[in-house]
Short mmCIF file of C-alpha atoms and ligand atoms in Angstrom, two decimals:
data_model
loop_
_atom_site.label_atom_id
_atom_site.label_comp_id
_atom_site.label_asym_id
_atom_site.label_seq_id
_atom_site.Cartn_x
_atom_site.Cartn_y
_atom_site.Cartn_z
CA MET A 1 21.25 213.46 193.63
CA LYS A 2 24.48 211.44 193.61
CA LEU A 3 27.97 212.94 193.77
CA TYR A 4 30.85 211.90 191.53
CA LEU A 5 34.40 213.25 191.58
CA ASP A 6 35.67 214.61 188.23
CA THR A 7 39.37 213.87 188.67
CA ALA A 8 42.21 211.45 188.00
CA ASN A 9 44.00 212.47 191.21
CA LEU A 10 44.35 209.35 193.35
CA GLU A 11 44.92 211.29 196.59
CA ALA A 12 41.66 213.19 196.10
CA ILE A 13 39.80 209.96 195.34
CA VAL A 14 41.17 208.28 198.47
CA LYS A 15 40.37 211.39 200.54
CA TYR A 16 36.75 211.67 199.40
CA LYS A 17 35.84 208.08 198.55
CA ALA A 18 33.58 207.69 201.58
CA LEU A 19 31.44 210.57 200.29
CA ILE A 20 31.18 209.85 196.58
CA ASP A 21 29.18 207.55 194.32
CA GLY A 22 31.53 207.47 191.32
CA VAL A 23 34.44 209.04 189.45
CA THR A 24 34.58 210.70 186.03
CA SER A 25 37.65 211.58 184.00
CA ASN A 26 38.68 212.58 180.52
CA PRO A 27 41.98 212.80 178.60
CA ALA A 28 42.48 216.47 179.63
CA ILE A 29 42.12 215.52 183.30
CA MET A 30 44.67 212.71 182.77
CA GLY A 31 47.00 215.30 181.21
CA MET A 32 46.66 217.56 184.26
CA GLU A 33 47.91 214.66 186.39
CA ARG A 34 50.63 213.82 183.83
CA ALA A 35 49.22 210.30 183.92
CA LEU A 36 48.91 207.70 181.19
CA GLN A 37 45.23 207.03 180.74
CA GLU A 38 45.08 203.23 180.91
CA PRO A 39 47.26 202.55 183.98
CA ARG A 40 45.71 205.50 185.85
CA LEU A 41 42.19 204.33 185.07
CA LYS A 42 43.13 200.89 186.37
CA ALA A 43 44.50 202.43 189.57
CA ILE A 44 41.33 204.49 190.05
CA CYS A 45 39.11 201.45 189.42
CA ASP A 46 41.14 199.46 191.98
CA THR A 47 40.84 202.31 194.51
CA VAL A 48 37.04 202.42 194.23
CA PRO A 49 36.17 198.90 192.98
CA THR A 50 32.48 199.16 193.82
CA LEU A 51 31.95 202.54 192.14
CA PRO A 52 31.47 203.41 188.45
CA VAL A 53 34.58 205.06 186.95
CA SER A 54 34.26 206.88 183.61
CA GLY A 55 37.24 206.95 181.25
CA GLU A 56 36.98 208.69 177.89
CA VAL A 57 37.99 207.42 174.47
CA VAL A 58 40.71 209.53 172.86
CA TYR A 59 39.55 209.49 169.24
CA ALA A 60 36.29 211.31 168.60
CA ASN A 61 36.11 211.71 164.85
CA SER A 62 35.36 208.26 163.52
CA LEU A 63 32.82 205.64 164.49
CA GLU A 64 35.36 202.83 164.01
CA GLN A 65 37.99 204.54 166.17
CA ILE A 66 35.51 205.24 168.95
CA CYS A 67 34.39 201.60 168.99
CA GLU A 68 37.94 200.26 168.84
CA ASP A 69 39.12 202.55 171.65
CA ALA A 70 36.03 201.67 173.72
CA ARG A 71 36.65 197.92 173.40
CA LYS A 72 40.26 198.36 174.55
CA MET A 73 39.26 200.53 177.50
CA ALA A 74 36.61 198.04 178.62
CA SER A 75 39.28 195.51 179.59
CA VAL A 76 40.74 197.87 182.23
CA ALA A 77 38.37 196.82 185.04
CA PRO A 78 34.82 195.57 185.61
CA ASN A 79 33.69 198.95 187.02
CA ILE A 80 34.83 200.99 184.02
CA ILE A 81 32.24 203.14 182.23
CA ILE A 82 33.25 204.12 178.72
CA LYS A 83 32.80 207.77 177.96
CA ILE A 84 32.21 208.54 174.31
CA PRO A 85 31.62 211.89 172.60
CA GLY A 86 28.09 213.08 171.93
CA ASN A 87 28.86 213.94 168.31
CA ILE A 88 27.36 212.11 165.33
CA HIS A 89 30.00 209.33 165.48
CA GLY A 90 29.45 208.79 169.20
CA MET A 91 25.67 208.75 168.80
CA LYS A 92 26.04 206.01 166.16
CA ALA A 93 28.40 204.05 168.42
CA ILE A 94 25.87 203.77 171.27
CA ARG A 95 23.75 200.93 169.86
CA ILE A 96 26.80 199.03 168.58
CA LEU A 97 28.62 199.18 171.93
CA LYS A 98 25.49 198.52 173.98
CA ARG A 99 24.84 195.37 171.91
CA GLU A 100 28.37 194.29 172.90
CA GLY A 101 27.48 194.78 176.55
CA TYR A 102 29.47 197.87 177.53
CA LYS A 103 28.37 200.58 179.97
CA LEU A 104 28.38 203.98 178.29
CA ASN A 105 28.55 207.62 179.34
CA VAL A 106 27.83 209.95 176.41
CA THR A 107 29.56 213.23 177.07
CA GLY A 108 29.78 216.87 176.02
CA LEU A 109 25.99 217.22 175.66
CA MET A 110 24.33 220.58 176.11
CA THR A 111 20.75 220.58 174.87
CA PHE A 112 17.60 218.64 175.71
CA LYS A 113 17.57 217.19 172.19
CA GLN A 114 21.15 215.92 172.46
CA LEU A 115 20.50 214.39 175.89
CA ALA A 116 17.26 212.85 174.64
CA LEU A 117 18.89 211.27 171.58
CA ALA A 118 21.73 209.72 173.59
CA ALA A 119 19.23 208.41 176.15
CA GLN A 120 16.92 207.04 173.46
CA GLN A 121 19.85 205.24 171.80
CA GLY A 122 20.47 203.43 175.10
CA ALA A 123 23.26 205.32 176.93
CA ASP A 124 23.58 204.41 180.62
CA TYR A 125 24.69 207.96 181.46
CA VAL A 126 24.21 211.21 179.53
CA SER A 127 26.54 214.05 180.55
CA GLN A 128 25.32 217.63 180.31
CA PHE A 129 28.03 220.31 180.31
CA PHE A 130 26.38 222.88 182.53
CA CYS A 131 28.69 225.89 182.18
CA ARG A 132 29.75 225.27 178.60
CA ALA A 133 26.05 225.25 177.69
CA LYS A 134 25.54 228.43 179.71
CA ASP A 135 28.45 230.01 177.81
CA ALA A 136 26.61 229.14 174.59
CA GLY A 137 23.54 231.03 175.83
CA LEU A 138 21.49 228.02 176.91
CA ASP A 139 19.44 227.64 180.08
CA SER A 140 21.09 224.48 181.42
CA VAL A 141 18.47 223.95 184.13
CA ARG A 142 15.68 223.91 181.55
CA GLU A 143 17.60 221.57 179.22
CA ILE A 144 18.31 219.11 182.07
CA ASN A 145 14.79 219.16 183.45
CA LYS A 146 13.23 218.57 180.03
CA ALA A 147 15.62 215.70 179.37
CA LYS A 148 14.66 214.08 182.69
CA GLU A 149 10.98 214.39 181.79
CA PHE A 150 11.68 212.71 178.42
CA ILE A 151 13.65 209.89 180.05
CA LEU A 152 10.85 209.20 182.55
CA GLN A 153 8.05 209.48 179.99
CA ASN A 154 9.78 206.97 177.73
CA GLY A 155 10.82 204.53 180.44
CA LEU A 156 14.52 204.94 179.60
CA LYS A 157 17.25 203.99 182.06
CA SER A 158 19.79 206.80 181.40
CA GLN A 159 21.03 208.81 184.34
CA ILE A 160 21.85 212.48 183.77
CA ILE A 161 25.34 213.53 184.92
CA ILE A 162 25.85 217.28 185.28
CA GLY A 163 29.46 218.24 184.57
CA SER A 164 31.37 221.41 183.68
CA LEU A 165 30.51 223.03 187.01
CA ARG A 166 32.80 225.94 187.78
CA THR A 167 31.56 227.81 190.83
CA ILE A 168 29.80 227.05 194.10
CA ALA A 169 26.78 228.94 192.75
CA ASP A 170 26.68 226.59 189.74
CA VAL A 171 26.77 223.60 192.08
CA GLU A 172 23.92 225.03 194.18
CA THR A 173 21.82 225.60 191.07
CA ALA A 174 22.63 222.17 189.63
CA LEU A 175 21.76 220.44 192.93
CA LEU A 176 18.17 221.63 192.55
CA THR A 177 17.66 220.38 188.98
CA ARG A 178 16.18 217.01 188.06
CA GLY A 179 19.62 215.67 187.12
CA ASP A 180 20.74 212.45 188.79
CA ILE A 181 24.44 213.03 189.40
CA LEU A 182 26.79 215.99 189.92
CA THR A 183 30.46 215.65 189.00
C1 E4P B 201 32.62 215.87 183.03
O1 E4P B 201 32.45 214.66 182.95
C2 E4P B 201 33.72 216.60 182.37
O2 E4P B 201 34.92 215.89 182.55
C3 E4P B 201 33.98 217.98 182.86
O3 E4P B 201 33.07 218.38 183.85
C4 E4P B 201 34.16 218.96 181.74
O4 E4P B 201 34.09 220.28 182.18
P1 E4P B 201 34.90 221.54 181.59
O5 E4P B 201 33.89 222.44 180.94
O6 E4P B 201 35.50 222.16 182.77
O7 E4P B 201 35.89 220.98 180.61
#
């Protein structure tokens, strides 16, 4: 299990960079830091140039907007991973953006079927929202473990990121799933 930091706080990234394998962020996290997304993503990528850094597209409700935003974000740094929503528009964007050579993290996924579809379309990372899924009455551990089984059975390369972790108990539970990364 790898550990990523889900933050846009540069001090935290500097403090923990010896312990982590990557960084994830989203527009809400940028807002918490009162940071503009593009320059802050560049600063994070420069701080951890050998680690994958996920930055999320802002527009989620059109395939064209997602692709356009993704292409712009890709120029930030070589270690940027473009996070796109796991809705119907994002699912359709995966093949298009993969053909163009981008690294993708498909986010906001809850169920096995959502994780499986994003993985099957070619996403590099599929992000399961552990506590949001729990809030919706799902057994996140079961959804993650089934998705991992599907990925292995089909020889897919997607890594499962487990996000939306709120308590230490959630982290302990998530650490013992078949997910690949905790953030
Ligand atoms: C992960 O990549 C997400 O940024 C994050 O974990 C979302 O979690 P939330 O449910 O706290 O918004």
